[in-house]
CSV table of C-alpha atoms in Angstrom, one decimal:
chain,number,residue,atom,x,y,z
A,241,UNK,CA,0.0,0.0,0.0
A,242,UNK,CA,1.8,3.6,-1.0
A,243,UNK,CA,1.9,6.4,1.5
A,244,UNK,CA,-0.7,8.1,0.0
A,245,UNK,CA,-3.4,5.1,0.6
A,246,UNK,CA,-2.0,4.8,4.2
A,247,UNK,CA,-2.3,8.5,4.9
A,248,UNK,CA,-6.1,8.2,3.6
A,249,UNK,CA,-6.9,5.1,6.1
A,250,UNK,CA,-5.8,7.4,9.0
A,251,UNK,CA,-7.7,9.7,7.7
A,252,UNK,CA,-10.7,8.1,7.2
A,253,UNK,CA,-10.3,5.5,10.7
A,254,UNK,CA,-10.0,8.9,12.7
A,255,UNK,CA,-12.8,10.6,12.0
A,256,UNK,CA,-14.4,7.6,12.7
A,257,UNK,CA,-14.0,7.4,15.6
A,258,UNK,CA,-14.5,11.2,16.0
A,259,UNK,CA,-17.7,10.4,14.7
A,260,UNK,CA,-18.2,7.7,16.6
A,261,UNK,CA,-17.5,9.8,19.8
A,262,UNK,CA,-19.5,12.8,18.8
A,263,UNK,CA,-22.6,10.3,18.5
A,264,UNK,CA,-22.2,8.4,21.7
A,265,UNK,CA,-21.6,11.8,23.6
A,266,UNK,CA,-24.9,13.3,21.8
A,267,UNK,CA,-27.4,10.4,22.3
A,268,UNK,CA,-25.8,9.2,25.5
A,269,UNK,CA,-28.4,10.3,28.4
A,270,UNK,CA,-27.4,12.9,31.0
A,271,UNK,CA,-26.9,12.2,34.1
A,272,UNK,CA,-27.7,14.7,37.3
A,273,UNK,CA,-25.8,13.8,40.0
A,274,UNK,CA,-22.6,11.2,40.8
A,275,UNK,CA,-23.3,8.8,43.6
A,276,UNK,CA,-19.9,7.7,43.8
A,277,UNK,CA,-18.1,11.0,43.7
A,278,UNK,CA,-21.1,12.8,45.7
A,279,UNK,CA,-21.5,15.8,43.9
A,280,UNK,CA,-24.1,17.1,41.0
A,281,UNK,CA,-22.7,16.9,37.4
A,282,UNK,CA,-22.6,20.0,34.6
A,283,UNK,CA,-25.4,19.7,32.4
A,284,UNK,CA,-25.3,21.3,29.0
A,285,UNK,CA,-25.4,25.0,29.2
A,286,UNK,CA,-27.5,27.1,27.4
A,287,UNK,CA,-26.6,27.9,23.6
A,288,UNK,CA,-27.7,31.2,22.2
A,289,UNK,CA,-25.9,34.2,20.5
A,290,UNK,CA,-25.7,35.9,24.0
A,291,UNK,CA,-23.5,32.9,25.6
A,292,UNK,CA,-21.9,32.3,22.0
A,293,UNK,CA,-20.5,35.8,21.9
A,294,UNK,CA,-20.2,36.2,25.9
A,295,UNK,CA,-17.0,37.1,27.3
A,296,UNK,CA,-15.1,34.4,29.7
A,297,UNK,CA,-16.5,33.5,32.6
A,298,UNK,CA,-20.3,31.9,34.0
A,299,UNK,CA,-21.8,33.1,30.8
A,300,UNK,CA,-19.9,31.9,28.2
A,301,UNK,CA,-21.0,28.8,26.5
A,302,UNK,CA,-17.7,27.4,25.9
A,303,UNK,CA,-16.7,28.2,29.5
A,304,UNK,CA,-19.1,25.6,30.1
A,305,UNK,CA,-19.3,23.4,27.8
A,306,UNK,CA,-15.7,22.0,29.0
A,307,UNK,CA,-16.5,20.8,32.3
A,308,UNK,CA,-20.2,19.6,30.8
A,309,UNK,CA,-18.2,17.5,28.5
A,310,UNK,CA,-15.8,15.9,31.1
A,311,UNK,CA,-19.3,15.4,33.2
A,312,UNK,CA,-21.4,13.7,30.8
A,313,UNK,CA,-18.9,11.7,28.7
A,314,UNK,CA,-19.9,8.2,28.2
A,315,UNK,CA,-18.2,5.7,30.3
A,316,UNK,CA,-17.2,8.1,32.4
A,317,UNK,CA,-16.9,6.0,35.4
A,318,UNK,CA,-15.4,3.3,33.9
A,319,UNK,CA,-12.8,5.2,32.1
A,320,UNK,CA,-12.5,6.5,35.6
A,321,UNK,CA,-11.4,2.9,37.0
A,322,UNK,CA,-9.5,1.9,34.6
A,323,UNK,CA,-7.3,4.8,34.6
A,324,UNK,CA,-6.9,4.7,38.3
A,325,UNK,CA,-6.3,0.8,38.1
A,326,UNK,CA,-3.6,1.3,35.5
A,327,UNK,CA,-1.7,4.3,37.9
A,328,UNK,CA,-2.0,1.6,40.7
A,329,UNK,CA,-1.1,-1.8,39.3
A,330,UNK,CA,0.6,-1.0,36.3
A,331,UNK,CA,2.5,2.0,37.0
A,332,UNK,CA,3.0,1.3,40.6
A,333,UNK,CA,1.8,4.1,42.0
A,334,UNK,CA,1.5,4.6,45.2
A,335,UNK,CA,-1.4,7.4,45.0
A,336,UNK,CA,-3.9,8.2,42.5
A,337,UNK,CA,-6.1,11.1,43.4
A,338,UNK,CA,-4.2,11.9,46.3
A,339,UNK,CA,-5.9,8.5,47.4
A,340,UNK,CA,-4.2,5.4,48.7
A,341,UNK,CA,-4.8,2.1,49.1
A,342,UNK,CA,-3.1,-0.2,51.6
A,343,UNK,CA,-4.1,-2.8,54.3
A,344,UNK,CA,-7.2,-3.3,52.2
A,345,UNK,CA,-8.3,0.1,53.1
A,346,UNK,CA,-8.6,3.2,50.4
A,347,UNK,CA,-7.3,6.1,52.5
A,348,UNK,CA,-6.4,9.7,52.6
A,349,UNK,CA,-4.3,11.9,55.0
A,350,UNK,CA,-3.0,14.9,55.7
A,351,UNK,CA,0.9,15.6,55.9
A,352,UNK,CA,1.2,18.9,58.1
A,353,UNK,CA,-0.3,20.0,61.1
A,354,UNK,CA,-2.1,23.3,60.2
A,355,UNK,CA,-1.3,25.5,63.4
A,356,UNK,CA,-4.2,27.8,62.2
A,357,UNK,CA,-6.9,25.8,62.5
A,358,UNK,CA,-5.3,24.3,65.5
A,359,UNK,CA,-5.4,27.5,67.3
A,360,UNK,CA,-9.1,28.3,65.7
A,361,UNK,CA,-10.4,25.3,66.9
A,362,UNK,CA,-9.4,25.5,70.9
A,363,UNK,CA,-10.4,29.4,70.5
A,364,UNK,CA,-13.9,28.1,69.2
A,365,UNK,CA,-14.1,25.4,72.1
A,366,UNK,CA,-12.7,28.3,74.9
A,367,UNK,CA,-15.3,30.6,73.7
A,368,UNK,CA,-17.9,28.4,74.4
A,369,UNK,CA,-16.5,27.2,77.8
A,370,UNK,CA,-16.3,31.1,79.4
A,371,UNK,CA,-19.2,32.4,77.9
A,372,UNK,CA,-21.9,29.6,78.6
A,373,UNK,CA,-20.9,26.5,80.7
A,374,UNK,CA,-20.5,27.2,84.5
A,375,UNK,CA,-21.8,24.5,86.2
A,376,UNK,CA,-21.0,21.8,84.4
A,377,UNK,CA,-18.3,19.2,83.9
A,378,UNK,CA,-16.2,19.5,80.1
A,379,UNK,CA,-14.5,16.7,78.1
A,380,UNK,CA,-12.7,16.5,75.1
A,381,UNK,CA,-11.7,14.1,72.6
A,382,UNK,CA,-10.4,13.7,69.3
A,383,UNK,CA,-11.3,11.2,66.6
A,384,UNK,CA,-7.6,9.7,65.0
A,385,UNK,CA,-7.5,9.3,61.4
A,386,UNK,CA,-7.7,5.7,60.9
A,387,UNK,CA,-4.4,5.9,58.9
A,388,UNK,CA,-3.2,6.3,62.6
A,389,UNK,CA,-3.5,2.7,62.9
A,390,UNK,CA,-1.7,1.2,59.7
A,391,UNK,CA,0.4,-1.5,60.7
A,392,UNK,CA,3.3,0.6,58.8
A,393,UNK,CA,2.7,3.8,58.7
A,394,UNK,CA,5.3,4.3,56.4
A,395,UNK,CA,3.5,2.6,53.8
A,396,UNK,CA,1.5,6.3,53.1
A,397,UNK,CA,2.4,9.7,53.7
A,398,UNK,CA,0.5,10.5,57.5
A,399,UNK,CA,-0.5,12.7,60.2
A,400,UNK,CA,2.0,12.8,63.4
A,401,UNK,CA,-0.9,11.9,65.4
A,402,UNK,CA,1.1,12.0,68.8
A,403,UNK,CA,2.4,15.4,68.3
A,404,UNK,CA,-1.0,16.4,67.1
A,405,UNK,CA,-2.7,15.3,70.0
A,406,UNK,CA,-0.1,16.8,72.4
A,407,UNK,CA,-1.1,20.2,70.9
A,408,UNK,CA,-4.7,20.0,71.8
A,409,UNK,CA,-4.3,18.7,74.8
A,410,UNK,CA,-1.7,21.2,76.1
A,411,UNK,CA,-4.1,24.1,74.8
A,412,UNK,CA,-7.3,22.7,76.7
A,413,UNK,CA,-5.9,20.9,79.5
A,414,UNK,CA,-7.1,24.4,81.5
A,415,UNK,CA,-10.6,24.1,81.0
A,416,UNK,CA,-11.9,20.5,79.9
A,417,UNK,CA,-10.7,16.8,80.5
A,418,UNK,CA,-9.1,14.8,77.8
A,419,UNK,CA,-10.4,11.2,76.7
A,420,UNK,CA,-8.1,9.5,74.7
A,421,UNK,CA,-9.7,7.2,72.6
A,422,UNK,CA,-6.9,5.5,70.7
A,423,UNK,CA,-6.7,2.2,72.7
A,424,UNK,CA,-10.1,1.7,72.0
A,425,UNK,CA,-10.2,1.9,68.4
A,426,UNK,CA,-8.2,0.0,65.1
A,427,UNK,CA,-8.1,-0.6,61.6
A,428,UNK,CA,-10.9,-2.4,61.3
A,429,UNK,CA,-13.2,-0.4,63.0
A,430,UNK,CA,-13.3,2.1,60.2
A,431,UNK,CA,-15.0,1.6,56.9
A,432,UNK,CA,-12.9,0.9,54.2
A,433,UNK,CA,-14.1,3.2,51.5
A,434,UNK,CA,-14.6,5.7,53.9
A,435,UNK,CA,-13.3,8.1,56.5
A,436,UNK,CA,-15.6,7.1,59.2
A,437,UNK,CA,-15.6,4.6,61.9
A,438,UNK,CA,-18.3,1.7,62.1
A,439,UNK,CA,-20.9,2.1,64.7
A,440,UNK,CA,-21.1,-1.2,65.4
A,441,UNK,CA,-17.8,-1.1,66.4
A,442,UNK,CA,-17.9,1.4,68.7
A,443,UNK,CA,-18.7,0.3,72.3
A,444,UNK,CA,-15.7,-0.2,73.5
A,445,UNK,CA,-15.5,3.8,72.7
A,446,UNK,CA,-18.8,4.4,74.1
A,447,UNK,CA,-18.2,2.7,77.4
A,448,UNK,CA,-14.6,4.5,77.7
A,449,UNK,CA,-16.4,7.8,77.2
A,450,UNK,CA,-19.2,7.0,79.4
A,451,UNK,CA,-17.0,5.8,82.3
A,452,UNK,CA,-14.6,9.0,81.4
A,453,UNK,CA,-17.5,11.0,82.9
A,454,UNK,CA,-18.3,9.0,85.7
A,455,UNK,CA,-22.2,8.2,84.6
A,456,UNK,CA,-22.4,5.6,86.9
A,457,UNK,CA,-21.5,3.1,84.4
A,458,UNK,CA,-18.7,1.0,85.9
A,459,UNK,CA,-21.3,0.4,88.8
A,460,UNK,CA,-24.2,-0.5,85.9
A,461,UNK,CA,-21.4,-2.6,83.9
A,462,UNK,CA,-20.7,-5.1,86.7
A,463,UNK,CA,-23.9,-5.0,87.5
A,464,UNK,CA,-25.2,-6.3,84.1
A,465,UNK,CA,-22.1,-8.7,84.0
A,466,UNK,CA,-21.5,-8.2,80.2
A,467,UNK,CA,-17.9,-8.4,79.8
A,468,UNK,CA,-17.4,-4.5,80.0
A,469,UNK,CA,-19.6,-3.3,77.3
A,470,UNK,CA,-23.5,-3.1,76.7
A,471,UNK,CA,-23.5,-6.0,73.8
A,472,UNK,CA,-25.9,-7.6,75.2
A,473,UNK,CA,-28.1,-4.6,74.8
A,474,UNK,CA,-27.7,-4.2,71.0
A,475,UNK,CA,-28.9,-6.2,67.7
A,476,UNK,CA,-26.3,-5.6,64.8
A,477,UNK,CA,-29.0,-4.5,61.6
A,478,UNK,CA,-27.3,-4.8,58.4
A,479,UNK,CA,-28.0,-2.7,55.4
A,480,UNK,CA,-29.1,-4.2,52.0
A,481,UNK,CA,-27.5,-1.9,49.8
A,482,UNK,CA,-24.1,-2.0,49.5
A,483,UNK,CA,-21.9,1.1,50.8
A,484,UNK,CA,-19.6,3.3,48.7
A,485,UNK,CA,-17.6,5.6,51.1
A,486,UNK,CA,-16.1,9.0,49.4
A,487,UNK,CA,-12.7,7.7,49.2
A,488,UNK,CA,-14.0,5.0,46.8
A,489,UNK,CA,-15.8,8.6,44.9
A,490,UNK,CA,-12.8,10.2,45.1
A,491,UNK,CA,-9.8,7.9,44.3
A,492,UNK,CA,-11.6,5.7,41.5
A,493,UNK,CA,-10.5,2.7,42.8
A,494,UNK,CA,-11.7,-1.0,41.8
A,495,UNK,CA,-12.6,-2.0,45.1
A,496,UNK,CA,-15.3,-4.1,46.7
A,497,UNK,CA,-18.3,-1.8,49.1
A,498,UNK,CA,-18.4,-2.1,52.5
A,499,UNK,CA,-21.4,-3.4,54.1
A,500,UNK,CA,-22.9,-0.7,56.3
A,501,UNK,CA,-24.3,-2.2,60.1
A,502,UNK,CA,-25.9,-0.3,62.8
A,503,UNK,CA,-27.0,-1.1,66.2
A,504,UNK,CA,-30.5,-1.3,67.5
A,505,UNK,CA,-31.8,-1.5,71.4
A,506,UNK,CA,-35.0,-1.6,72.8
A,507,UNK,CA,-35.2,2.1,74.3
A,508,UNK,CA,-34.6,3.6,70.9
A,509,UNK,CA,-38.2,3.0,69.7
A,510,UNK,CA,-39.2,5.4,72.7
A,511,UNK,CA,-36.5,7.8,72.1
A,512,UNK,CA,-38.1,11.4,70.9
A,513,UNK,CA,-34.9,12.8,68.3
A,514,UNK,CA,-36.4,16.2,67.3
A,515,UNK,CA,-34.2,18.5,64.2
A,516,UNK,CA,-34.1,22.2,65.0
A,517,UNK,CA,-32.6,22.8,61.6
A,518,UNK,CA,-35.6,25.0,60.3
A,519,UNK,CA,-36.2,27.0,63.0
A,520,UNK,CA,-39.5,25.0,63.9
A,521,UNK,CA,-39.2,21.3,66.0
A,522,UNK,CA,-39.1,18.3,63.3
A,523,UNK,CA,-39.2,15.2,64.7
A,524,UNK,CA,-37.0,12.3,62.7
A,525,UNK,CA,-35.9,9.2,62.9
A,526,UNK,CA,-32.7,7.7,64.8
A,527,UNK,CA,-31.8,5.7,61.8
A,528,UNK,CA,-33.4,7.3,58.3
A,529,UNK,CA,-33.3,4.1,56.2
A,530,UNK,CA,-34.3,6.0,53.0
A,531,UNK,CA,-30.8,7.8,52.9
A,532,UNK,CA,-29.3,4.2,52.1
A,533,UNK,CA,-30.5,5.1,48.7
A,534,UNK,CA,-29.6,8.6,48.4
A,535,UNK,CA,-26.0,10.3,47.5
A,536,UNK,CA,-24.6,9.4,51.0
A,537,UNK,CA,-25.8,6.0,52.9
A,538,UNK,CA,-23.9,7.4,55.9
A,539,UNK,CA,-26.6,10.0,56.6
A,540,UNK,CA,-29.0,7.1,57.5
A,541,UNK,CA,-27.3,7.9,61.2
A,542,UNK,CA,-30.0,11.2,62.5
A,543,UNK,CA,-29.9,12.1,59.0
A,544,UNK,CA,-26.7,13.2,58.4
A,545,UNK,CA,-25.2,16.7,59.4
A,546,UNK,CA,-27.6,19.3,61.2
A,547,UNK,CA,-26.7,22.0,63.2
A,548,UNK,CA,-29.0,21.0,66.3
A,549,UNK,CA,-30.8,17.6,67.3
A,550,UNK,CA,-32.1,16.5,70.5
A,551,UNK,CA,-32.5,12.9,71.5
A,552,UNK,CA,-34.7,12.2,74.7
A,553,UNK,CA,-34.4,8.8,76.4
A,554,UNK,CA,-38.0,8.8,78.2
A,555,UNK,CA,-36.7,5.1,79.8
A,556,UNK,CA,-33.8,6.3,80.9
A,557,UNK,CA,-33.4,5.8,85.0
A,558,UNK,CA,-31.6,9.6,85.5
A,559,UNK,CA,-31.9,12.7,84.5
A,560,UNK,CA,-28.6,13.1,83.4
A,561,UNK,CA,-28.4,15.4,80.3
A,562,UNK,CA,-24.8,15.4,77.5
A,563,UNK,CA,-24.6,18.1,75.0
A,564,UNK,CA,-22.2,16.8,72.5
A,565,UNK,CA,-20.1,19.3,69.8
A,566,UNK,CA,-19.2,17.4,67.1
A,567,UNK,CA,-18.9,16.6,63.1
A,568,UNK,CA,-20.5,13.7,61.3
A,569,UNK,CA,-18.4,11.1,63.5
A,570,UNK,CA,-21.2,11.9,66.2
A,571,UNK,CA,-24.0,11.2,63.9
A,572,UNK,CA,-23.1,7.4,64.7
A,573,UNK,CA,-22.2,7.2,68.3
A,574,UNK,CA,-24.5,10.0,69.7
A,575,UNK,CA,-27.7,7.2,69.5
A,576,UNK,CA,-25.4,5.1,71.3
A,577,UNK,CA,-24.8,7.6,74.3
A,578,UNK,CA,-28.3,8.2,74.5
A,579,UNK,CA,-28.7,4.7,76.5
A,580,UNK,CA,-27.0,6.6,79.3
A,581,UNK,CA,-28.8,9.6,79.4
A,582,UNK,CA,-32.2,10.8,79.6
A,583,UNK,CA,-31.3,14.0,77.2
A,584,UNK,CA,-28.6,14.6,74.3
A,585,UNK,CA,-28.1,17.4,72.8
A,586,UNK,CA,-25.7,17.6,69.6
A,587,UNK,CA,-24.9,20.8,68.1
A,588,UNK,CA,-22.4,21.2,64.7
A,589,UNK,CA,-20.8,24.7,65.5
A,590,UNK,CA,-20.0,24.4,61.6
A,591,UNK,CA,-23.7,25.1,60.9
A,592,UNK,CA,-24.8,27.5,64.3
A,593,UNK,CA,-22.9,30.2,65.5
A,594,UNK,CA,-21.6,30.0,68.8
A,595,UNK,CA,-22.7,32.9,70.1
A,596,UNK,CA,-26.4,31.8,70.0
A,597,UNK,CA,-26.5,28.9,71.6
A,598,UNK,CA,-28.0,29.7,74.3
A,599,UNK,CA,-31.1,30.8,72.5
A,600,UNK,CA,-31.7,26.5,72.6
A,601,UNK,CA,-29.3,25.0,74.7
A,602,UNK,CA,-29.7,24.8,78.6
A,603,UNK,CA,-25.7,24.1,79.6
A,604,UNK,CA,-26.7,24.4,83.5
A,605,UNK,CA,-25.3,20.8,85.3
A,606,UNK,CA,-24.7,18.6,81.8
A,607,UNK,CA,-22.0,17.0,80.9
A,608,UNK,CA,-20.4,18.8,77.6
A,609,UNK,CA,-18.0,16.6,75.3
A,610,UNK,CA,-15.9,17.7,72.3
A,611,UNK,CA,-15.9,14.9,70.4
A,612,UNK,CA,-14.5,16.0,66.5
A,613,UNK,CA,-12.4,14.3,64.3
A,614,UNK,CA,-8.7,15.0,63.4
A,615,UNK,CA,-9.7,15.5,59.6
A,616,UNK,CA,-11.9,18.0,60.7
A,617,UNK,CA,-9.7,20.0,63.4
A,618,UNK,CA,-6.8,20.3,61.3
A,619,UNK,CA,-8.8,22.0,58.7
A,620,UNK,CA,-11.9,24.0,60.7
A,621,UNK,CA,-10.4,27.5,60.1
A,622,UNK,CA,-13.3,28.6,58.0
A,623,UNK,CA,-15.5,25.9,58.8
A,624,UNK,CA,-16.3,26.5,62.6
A,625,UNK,CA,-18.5,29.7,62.6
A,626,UNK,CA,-18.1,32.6,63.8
C-alpha cells in the first residue's frame, strides 16, 4: 500500500472514531448527579448568541461546555477505574487522586499539622467554655484518622498523630478533660471506603467515654455482667445496599463496598430525636433508612449533618443530660450515648454560630464533650463559625 493510501486510512479510521465519539456523547443520556463521587454533574449550558459571543466567565458557552463534556462523557466512570487501576497496578503508583490504598483500606491523610486551625479550633471550644458553661463538667476528645493505625505507617504519607494530639491537649488541658480514645479503636473499626468509623464497632469507645464521665456506668457494667460493654443490649441491623464511602468517589478505585451495620436497642423505639434545623421542631428518625438510597448512605445515622438535634431517652433511670459538639463522627455514636442519658443534645458549631446557643441549649449541670475528628480540626479554620 503507498503512502498516500495509508495517509487516507488514517484519515478516514480517525474521523471515525471522531464520529463515533460525537454520537455516543450526543445520544448518550445525562446524568444529574454522581453517587460515587457525591456531587451534582454539569449539564449542558445554554446555547444562544448571547452565551456564544459572551465574554469568559459563567456566561460563556464554551466556559461551560468543557467541564459539561468531562461530566457527561460516556463511560465516564469506567474510564474513571480503569485509569486509576492502571496508575495503581501497572505504574505502581503509590497514590492516584491523592488517594491510597493499603491494608485493604482506600485512605487519605494529611501531611502537616495546620497550626491555624489548630489555634481556631481550641479558640472556638474556649469561647464556648467562658461564655456559657458554668456548672458543668467539660471533656474533650479527638477522633484519630484511621491511617493512625496502619500497621506501617510508612506505607503512606501521615498525620503525626502524637504530636497532634499533644497540641490540643496542652491548649485545653485548663478548662476540659481529655479522653483518649486510641486504645479503643483499630483498623478495622473504620469503613474501608470511607473516612468514618463503624458504629457497630464502637462500644468499647462508648463505654470508655461514658465511664470518662463517671455516669455511673462502671457500677451499671458489673452489675449487668457483660464483659465491660452493653453487647448484650444491641442487635447488629445490616443494610441491603451495599456502601460506597467517598474515598471510593474520590480515588476511583476498583474496590469491593463495604457493608454498612448499625445497632438497635429496645429504648430507641421510645427515644423522641427532634431536628431544629428549620427553625421549627421536626421530629425524625434515629436511623433514616431512606438515605441508604440517596447520595450518601452514611446519613441514615440522625440524618446526616444538622446543626441542632435533640434525643430524649424517656426510659432512661436519670436525669442526666450530655450536650455533645461534634462533626459527622457523632451522627453514629451519639444514639449510642443516649442509653446513658435521659437527654442529648448535639450541636455542629460548623452550621450554628456559637454565640447563639444559648437561645436552645440549657448548659446548666450537663455533661459537655468535644468529640471531633482529626480531619476536621486540622482544617476548621473557616469551617467552625463565627
Amino acid at each position: 500500500m503507498s503512502n498516500r493510501k495509508k495517509d487516507w486510512c488514517n484519515i478516514i479510521l480517525m474521523g471515525c472514531l471522531l464520529a463515533a465519539g460525537f454520537l455516543a456523547c450526543l445520544f448518550h443520556p445525562q446524568k444529574d448527579v454522581s453517587v460515587s463521587e457525591r456531587r451534582t454533574l454539569h449539564s449542558f449550558p445554554e446555547l444562544s448568541l448571547k452565551t456564544v459571543y459572551a465574554t469568559k466567565g459563567a456566561e460563556n458557552f464554551m466556559d461551560r461546555f468543557e467541564p459539561y463534556a468531562a461530566d457527561q462523557f460516556p463511560y465516564r466512570e469506567q474510564f474513571r477505574t480503569l485509569h486509576s487501576a492502571f496508575s495503581l497496578y501497572v505504574m505502581q503508583k503509590k497514590e492516584v487522586n491523592d488517594i491510597y490504598y493499603a491494608e485493604n483500606h482506600i485512605l487519605k491523610t494529611d501531611l502537616d499539622i495546620r497550626d491555624a486551625s489548630v489555634s481556631w479550633a481550641v479558640n472556638r471550644m474556649e469561647y464556648i467554655d467562658q461564655r456559657y458553661i458554668q456548672n458543668s463538667r467539660v471533656y474533650f476528645s479527638i477522633i484519630p484518622d484511621k491511617n493512625y493505625y496502619l500497621s506501617d505507617p510508612h506505607k503512606v504519607p501521615y498525620l503525626d498523630f502524637e504530636t497532634f494530639e499533644a497540641g490540643f491537649r496542652k491548649e485545653t488541658d485548663a478548662f476540659c478533660e481529655y479522653i483518649d480514645l486510641t486504645d479503643e479503636l483499630q483498623l478495622d473499626d473504620y469503613y474501608r471506603t470511607d473516612i468514618h468509623w463503624r458504629q457497630e464497632n464502637l462500644l468499647p469507645v462508648v463505654y470508655k467515654i461514658e465511664l470518662a464521665m463517671d455516669n455511673s456506668v462502671e457500677k451499671s457494667i458489673k452489675a449487668k455482667n457483660v464483659n465491660g460493654y452493653f453487647s448484650d443490649d444491641f442487635e447488629v441491623k445490616e443494610a441491603e445496599e451495599p456502601f460506597y464511602g467517598v474515598y471510593y468517589g474520590q480515588g476511583a478505585l476498583p474496590a469491593a463496598p463495604d457493608k454498612l451495620s448499625y445497632l438497635y436497642a429496645d429504648y430507641m423505639d421510645d427515644c423522641i430525636v427532634t431536628c431544629y434545623d428549620t427553625g421549627e421542631a421536626e421530629t425524625i428518625p434515629m436511623y433514616d433508612e431512606k438515605a441508604l438510597w440517596g447520595m450518601d448512605p452514611y446519613e441514615m445515622f440522625l440524618s446526616g449533618s444538622k446543626a441542632l438535634i435533640t434525643i430524649e431517652n424517656p426510659g432512661c433511670d436519670n436525669d442526666r443530660e450530655l450536650v455533645l459538639f461534634r462533626d459527622s463522627f457523632g451522627s453514629s455514636i451519639a444514639p449510642l450515648l443516649a442509653q446513658a442519658y435521659h437527654k442529648v443534645t448535639l450541636v455542629d458549631i460548623r452550621y450554628i454560630r456559637p454565640d447563639v446557643l444559648d437561645r436552645f441549649v440549657d448548659f446548666d449541670g450537663v455533661d459537655v464533650l468535644f468529640l471531633y475528628s482529626t480531619q476536621v480540626l486540622n482544617h476548621c479554620d473557616g469551617q467552625f463559625l463565627q
